[in-house]
Amino acid sequence: MFSPEWDEGCPHCSFWADNFNGIDVHLRHRDVSFVAISRAPLPKIEAFKKRMGWGFMWASSGGSDFNYDYQVSFTPEQLSSGAAFFNYARTNPGFEDREAASVFYKDNRGDIYHTYSTYARGIDMLNGAYHYLDLVPKGRDEDTLEFTQAWVRHHDRYDD
């Protein structure tokens, strides 16, 4: 979503993040916490979050192996060898950081368990804009694009 070297979050991951804003209050009332995680330093995250007008919690995993442990960040060696493990398969993920949604459970003793993860197309269910596009006659209308989501921009970067 946001590598340490970048000045802003990925436009594609930001497309999903636009759907996160405002859900945290509803989730809290069902005893659920929502946190976005990126490797970028917190000051960069906070500046980008402010620019985008997002209010959800967003933490930095910088300085830890969290993103690597959950197979959403990859070393240069993994990328060059095509030996990265992403979306439950050995593959070349194409980028050093990829998208995912993971679920954790904290029990009464404070022990934390990883209960679920989904990657790539598995996160489509979290994107309200895509659900609306799936309802209209043209659908997502991405078949003639160089790659799916080639049309996506940060919400403050569309021409209109």
PDB file of C-alpha atoms in Angstrom:
ATOM      1  CA  MET A   1       0.000   0.000   0.000  1.00  0.00           C
ATOM      2  CA  PHE A   2       2.765   2.418   0.905  1.00  0.00           C
ATOM      3  CA  SER A   3       6.461   1.478   0.669  1.00  0.00           C
ATOM      4  CA  PRO A   4       8.995   3.416   2.767  1.00  0.00           C
ATOM      5  CA  GLU A   5      10.584   4.965  -0.359  1.00  0.00           C
ATOM      6  CA  TRP A   6       7.321   6.307  -1.775  1.00  0.00           C
ATOM      7  CA  ASP A   7       5.966   9.814  -1.224  1.00  0.00           C
ATOM      8  CA  GLU A   8       2.325   8.688  -1.354  1.00  0.00           C
ATOM      9  CA  GLY A   9       0.277   5.514  -1.180  1.00  0.00           C
ATOM     10  CA  CYS A  10      -0.352   3.358  -4.227  1.00  0.00           C
ATOM     11  CA  PRO A  11      -3.325   4.647  -6.280  1.00  0.00           C
ATOM     12  CA  HIS A  12      -4.837   1.159  -6.478  1.00  0.00           C
ATOM     13  CA  CYS A  13      -4.624   0.499  -2.742  1.00  0.00           C
ATOM     14  CA  SER A  14      -5.918   4.036  -2.171  1.00  0.00           C
ATOM     15  CA  PHE A  15      -8.976   3.099  -4.265  1.00  0.00           C
ATOM     16  CA  TRP A  16      -9.705   0.481  -1.590  1.00  0.00           C
ATOM     17  CA  ALA A  17      -8.825   2.854   1.257  1.00  0.00           C
ATOM     18  CA  ASP A  18     -11.496   5.276   0.011  1.00  0.00           C
ATOM     19  CA  ASN A  19     -13.953   2.534   0.999  1.00  0.00           C
ATOM     20  CA  PHE A  20     -12.563   2.227   4.548  1.00  0.00           C
ATOM     21  CA  ASN A  21     -13.342   5.764   5.636  1.00  0.00           C
ATOM     22  CA  GLY A  22     -16.326   5.847   7.963  1.00  0.00           C
ATOM     23  CA  ILE A  23     -16.661   2.118   8.621  1.00  0.00           C
ATOM     24  CA  ASP A  24     -14.590   2.068  11.811  1.00  0.00           C
ATOM     25  CA  VAL A  25     -17.385   3.463  14.010  1.00  0.00           C
ATOM     26  CA  HIS A  26     -19.747   0.731  12.810  1.00  0.00           C
ATOM     27  CA  LEU A  27     -17.146  -1.997  13.287  1.00  0.00           C
ATOM     28  CA  ARG A  28     -16.326  -0.785  16.821  1.00  0.00           C
ATOM     29  CA  HIS A  29     -19.973  -1.256  17.754  1.00  0.00           C
ATOM     30  CA  ARG A  30     -19.574  -4.925  16.833  1.00  0.00           C
ATOM     31  CA  ASP A  31     -16.335  -5.299  18.864  1.00  0.00           C
ATOM     32  CA  VAL A  32     -14.138  -5.132  15.760  1.00  0.00           C
ATOM     33  CA  SER A  33     -11.098  -2.916  15.207  1.00  0.00           C
ATOM     34  CA  PHE A  34      -9.913  -1.849  11.763  1.00  0.00           C
ATOM     35  CA  VAL A  35      -6.297  -0.852  11.090  1.00  0.00           C
ATOM     36  CA  ALA A  36      -4.500  -0.378   7.773  1.00  0.00           C
ATOM     37  CA  ILE A  37      -0.818  -1.344   7.856  1.00  0.00           C
ATOM     38  CA  SER A  38       1.983  -0.082   5.599  1.00  0.00           C
ATOM     39  CA  ARG A  39       5.785  -0.145   5.751  1.00  0.00           C
ATOM     40  CA  ALA A  40       6.132   3.621   5.194  1.00  0.00           C
ATOM     41  CA  PRO A  41       7.194   5.722   8.189  1.00  0.00           C
ATOM     42  CA  LEU A  42       4.308   7.085  10.233  1.00  0.00           C
ATOM     43  CA  PRO A  43       4.950  10.777   9.345  1.00  0.00           C
ATOM     44  CA  LYS A  44       4.553   9.937   5.614  1.00  0.00           C
ATOM     45  CA  ILE A  45       1.426   7.901   6.353  1.00  0.00           C
ATOM     46  CA  GLU A  46      -0.100  10.698   8.437  1.00  0.00           C
ATOM     47  CA  ALA A  47       0.621  13.352   5.776  1.00  0.00           C
ATOM     48  CA  PHE A  48      -0.924  11.243   2.999  1.00  0.00           C
ATOM     49  CA  LYS A  49      -3.881  10.286   5.188  1.00  0.00           C
ATOM     50  CA  LYS A  50      -4.534  13.986   5.863  1.00  0.00           C
ATOM     51  CA  ARG A  51      -4.284  14.847   2.161  1.00  0.00           C
ATOM     52  CA  MET A  52      -6.803  12.122   1.304  1.00  0.00           C
ATOM     53  CA  GLY A  53      -9.180  13.051   4.145  1.00  0.00           C
ATOM     54  CA  TRP A  54      -9.170   9.590   5.692  1.00  0.00           C
ATOM     55  CA  GLY A  55     -10.037   9.046   9.356  1.00  0.00           C
ATOM     56  CA  PHE A  56      -9.395   5.317   9.815  1.00  0.00           C
ATOM     57  CA  MET A  57      -6.475   4.008  11.888  1.00  0.00           C
ATOM     58  CA  TRP A  58      -3.322   3.446   9.855  1.00  0.00           C
ATOM     59  CA  ALA A  59      -0.128   2.128  11.430  1.00  0.00           C
ATOM     60  CA  SER A  60       3.423   1.691  10.216  1.00  0.00           C
ATOM     61  CA  SER A  61       5.001  -1.759  10.263  1.00  0.00           C
ATOM     62  CA  GLY A  62       8.340  -0.184   9.347  1.00  0.00           C
ATOM     63  CA  GLY A  63      11.232  -1.728  11.239  1.00  0.00           C
ATOM     64  CA  SER A  64       9.376  -5.022  11.670  1.00  0.00           C
ATOM     65  CA  ASP A  65       8.819  -8.161   9.610  1.00  0.00           C
ATOM     66  CA  PHE A  66       5.014  -7.942   9.817  1.00  0.00           C
ATOM     67  CA  ASN A  67       4.370  -7.334   6.098  1.00  0.00           C
ATOM     68  CA  TYR A  68       6.939  -9.976   5.136  1.00  0.00           C
ATOM     69  CA  ASP A  69       5.479 -12.505   7.589  1.00  0.00           C
ATOM     70  CA  TYR A  70       2.018 -12.076   6.059  1.00  0.00           C
ATOM     71  CA  GLN A  71       3.344 -12.295   2.489  1.00  0.00           C
ATOM     72  CA  VAL A  72       2.499  -8.782   1.316  1.00  0.00           C
ATOM     73  CA  SER A  73       6.061  -7.389   1.145  1.00  0.00           C
ATOM     74  CA  PHE A  74       8.970  -8.971  -0.668  1.00  0.00           C
ATOM     75  CA  THR A  75      12.747  -8.662  -0.736  1.00  0.00           C
ATOM     76  CA  PRO A  76      14.595  -7.727  -3.943  1.00  0.00           C
ATOM     77  CA  GLU A  77      15.919 -11.313  -4.048  1.00  0.00           C
ATOM     78  CA  GLN A  78      12.402 -12.768  -3.898  1.00  0.00           C
ATOM     79  CA  LEU A  79      11.276 -10.463  -6.696  1.00  0.00           C
ATOM     80  CA  SER A  80      14.243 -11.181  -8.989  1.00  0.00           C
ATOM     81  CA  SER A  81      14.033 -14.955  -8.490  1.00  0.00           C
ATOM     82  CA  GLY A  82      10.245 -15.200  -8.791  1.00  0.00           C
ATOM     83  CA  ALA A  83      10.279 -17.168  -5.532  1.00  0.00           C
ATOM     84  CA  ALA A  84       8.009 -14.918  -3.513  1.00  0.00           C
ATOM     85  CA  PHE A  85       4.987 -16.466  -1.826  1.00  0.00           C
ATOM     86  CA  PHE A  86       1.889 -14.371  -2.562  1.00  0.00           C
ATOM     87  CA  ASN A  87      -1.790 -15.285  -2.737  1.00  0.00           C
ATOM     88  CA  TYR A  88      -1.020 -18.822  -1.546  1.00  0.00           C
ATOM     89  CA  ALA A  89       1.429 -19.589  -4.362  1.00  0.00           C
ATOM     90  CA  ARG A  90       5.078 -19.143  -5.308  1.00  0.00           C
ATOM     91  CA  THR A  91       5.032 -16.384  -7.880  1.00  0.00           C
ATOM     92  CA  ASN A  92       6.520 -13.099  -8.947  1.00  0.00           C
ATOM     93  CA  PRO A  93       4.150 -10.591  -7.313  1.00  0.00           C
ATOM     94  CA  GLY A  94       5.440  -7.822  -9.590  1.00  0.00           C
ATOM     95  CA  PHE A  95       5.904  -5.246  -6.827  1.00  0.00           C
ATOM     96  CA  GLU A  96       7.677  -5.113  -3.482  1.00  0.00           C
ATOM     97  CA  ASP A  97       4.377  -4.455  -1.694  1.00  0.00           C
ATOM     98  CA  ARG A  98       0.990  -6.000  -2.475  1.00  0.00           C
ATOM     99  CA  GLU A  99      -2.569  -5.813  -1.186  1.00  0.00           C
ATOM    100  CA  ALA A 100      -4.290  -8.093   1.318  1.00  0.00           C
ATOM    101  CA  ALA A 101      -6.821  -8.183   4.105  1.00  0.00           C
ATOM    102  CA  SER A 102      -6.063 -10.187   7.231  1.00  0.00           C
ATOM    103  CA  VAL A 103      -8.176 -10.928  10.277  1.00  0.00           C
ATOM    104  CA  PHE A 104      -6.859 -11.478  13.781  1.00  0.00           C
ATOM    105  CA  TYR A 105      -8.617 -12.586  16.961  1.00  0.00           C
ATOM    106  CA  LYS A 106      -7.562 -11.558  20.470  1.00  0.00           C
ATOM    107  CA  ASP A 107      -8.806 -13.869  23.209  1.00  0.00           C
ATOM    108  CA  ASN A 108      -9.501 -13.034  26.869  1.00  0.00           C
ATOM    109  CA  ARG A 109      -5.893 -13.846  27.843  1.00  0.00           C
ATOM    110  CA  GLY A 110      -4.571 -11.414  25.238  1.00  0.00           C
ATOM    111  CA  ASP A 111      -3.294 -14.102  22.875  1.00  0.00           C
ATOM    112  CA  ILE A 112      -3.633 -13.075  19.223  1.00  0.00           C
ATOM    113  CA  TYR A 113      -4.474 -15.504  16.431  1.00  0.00           C
ATOM    114  CA  HIS A 114      -4.332 -15.022  12.673  1.00  0.00           C
ATOM    115  CA  THR A 115      -7.671 -16.382  11.430  1.00  0.00           C
ATOM    116  CA  TYR A 116      -7.970 -15.304   7.794  1.00  0.00           C
ATOM    117  CA  SER A 117      -6.189 -13.602   4.910  1.00  0.00           C
ATOM    118  CA  THR A 118      -7.197 -12.841   1.350  1.00  0.00           C
ATOM    119  CA  TYR A 119      -5.134 -11.305  -1.434  1.00  0.00           C
ATOM    120  CA  ALA A 120      -5.453  -9.787  -4.918  1.00  0.00           C
ATOM    121  CA  ARG A 121      -8.955 -10.426  -6.330  1.00  0.00           C
ATOM    122  CA  GLY A 122     -10.022 -11.796  -2.945  1.00  0.00           C
ATOM    123  CA  ILE A 123     -10.231  -8.266  -1.587  1.00  0.00           C
ATOM    124  CA  ASP A 124     -12.748  -7.125  -4.227  1.00  0.00           C
ATOM    125  CA  MET A 125     -15.576  -7.710  -1.749  1.00  0.00           C
ATOM    126  CA  LEU A 126     -14.195  -4.792   0.309  1.00  0.00           C
ATOM    127  CA  ASN A 127     -14.577  -2.250  -2.501  1.00  0.00           C
ATOM    128  CA  GLY A 128     -17.991  -0.582  -2.661  1.00  0.00           C
ATOM    129  CA  ALA A 129     -17.197   1.291  -5.898  1.00  0.00           C
ATOM    130  CA  TYR A 130     -16.553  -2.005  -7.685  1.00  0.00           C
ATOM    131  CA  HIS A 131     -19.825  -3.409  -6.352  1.00  0.00           C
ATOM    132  CA  TYR A 132     -21.703  -0.453  -7.856  1.00  0.00           C
ATOM    133  CA  LEU A 133     -19.836  -0.815 -11.165  1.00  0.00           C
ATOM    134  CA  ASP A 134     -20.791  -4.495 -11.218  1.00  0.00           C
ATOM    135  CA  LEU A 135     -24.472  -3.418 -11.191  1.00  0.00           C
ATOM    136  CA  VAL A 136     -24.372  -1.112 -14.226  1.00  0.00           C
ATOM    137  CA  PRO A 137     -24.703  -2.249 -17.878  1.00  0.00           C
ATOM    138  CA  LYS A 138     -21.021  -1.611 -18.737  1.00  0.00           C
ATOM    139  CA  GLY A 139     -19.789  -3.243 -15.525  1.00  0.00           C
ATOM    140  CA  ARG A 140     -16.188  -2.480 -14.638  1.00  0.00           C
ATOM    141  CA  ASP A 141     -15.457  -1.823 -18.328  1.00  0.00           C
ATOM    142  CA  GLU A 142     -11.786  -2.784 -17.947  1.00  0.00           C
ATOM    143  CA  ASP A 143     -11.480  -5.329 -20.777  1.00  0.00           C
ATOM    144  CA  THR A 144      -9.759  -2.976 -23.239  1.00  0.00           C
ATOM    145  CA  LEU A 145      -7.382  -1.405 -20.716  1.00  0.00           C
ATOM    146  CA  GLU A 146      -3.680  -2.213 -20.558  1.00  0.00           C
ATOM    147  CA  PHE A 147      -4.349  -3.771 -17.142  1.00  0.00           C
ATOM    148  CA  THR A 148      -7.337  -3.842 -14.816  1.00  0.00           C
ATOM    149  CA  GLN A 149      -7.572  -0.665 -12.777  1.00  0.00           C
ATOM    150  CA  ALA A 150      -5.502   1.293 -15.318  1.00  0.00           C
ATOM    151  CA  TRP A 151      -8.193   3.968 -14.958  1.00  0.00           C
ATOM    152  CA  VAL A 152      -7.823   4.299 -11.157  1.00  0.00           C
ATOM    153  CA  ARG A 153      -6.302   7.494  -9.695  1.00  0.00           C
ATOM    154  CA  HIS A 154      -6.015   8.943  -6.217  1.00  0.00           C
ATOM    155  CA  HIS A 155      -9.416  10.542  -5.661  1.00  0.00           C
ATOM    156  CA  ASP A 156      -7.830  14.009  -5.758  1.00  0.00           C
ATOM    157  CA  ARG A 157      -6.041  13.317  -9.068  1.00  0.00           C
ATOM    158  CA  TYR A 158      -8.890  12.718 -11.520  1.00  0.00           C
ATOM    159  CA  ASP A 159      -9.104  15.393 -14.237  1.00  0.00           C
ATOM    160  CA  ASP A 160     -12.525  16.617 -13.157  1.00  0.00           C
TER     161      ASP A 160
END
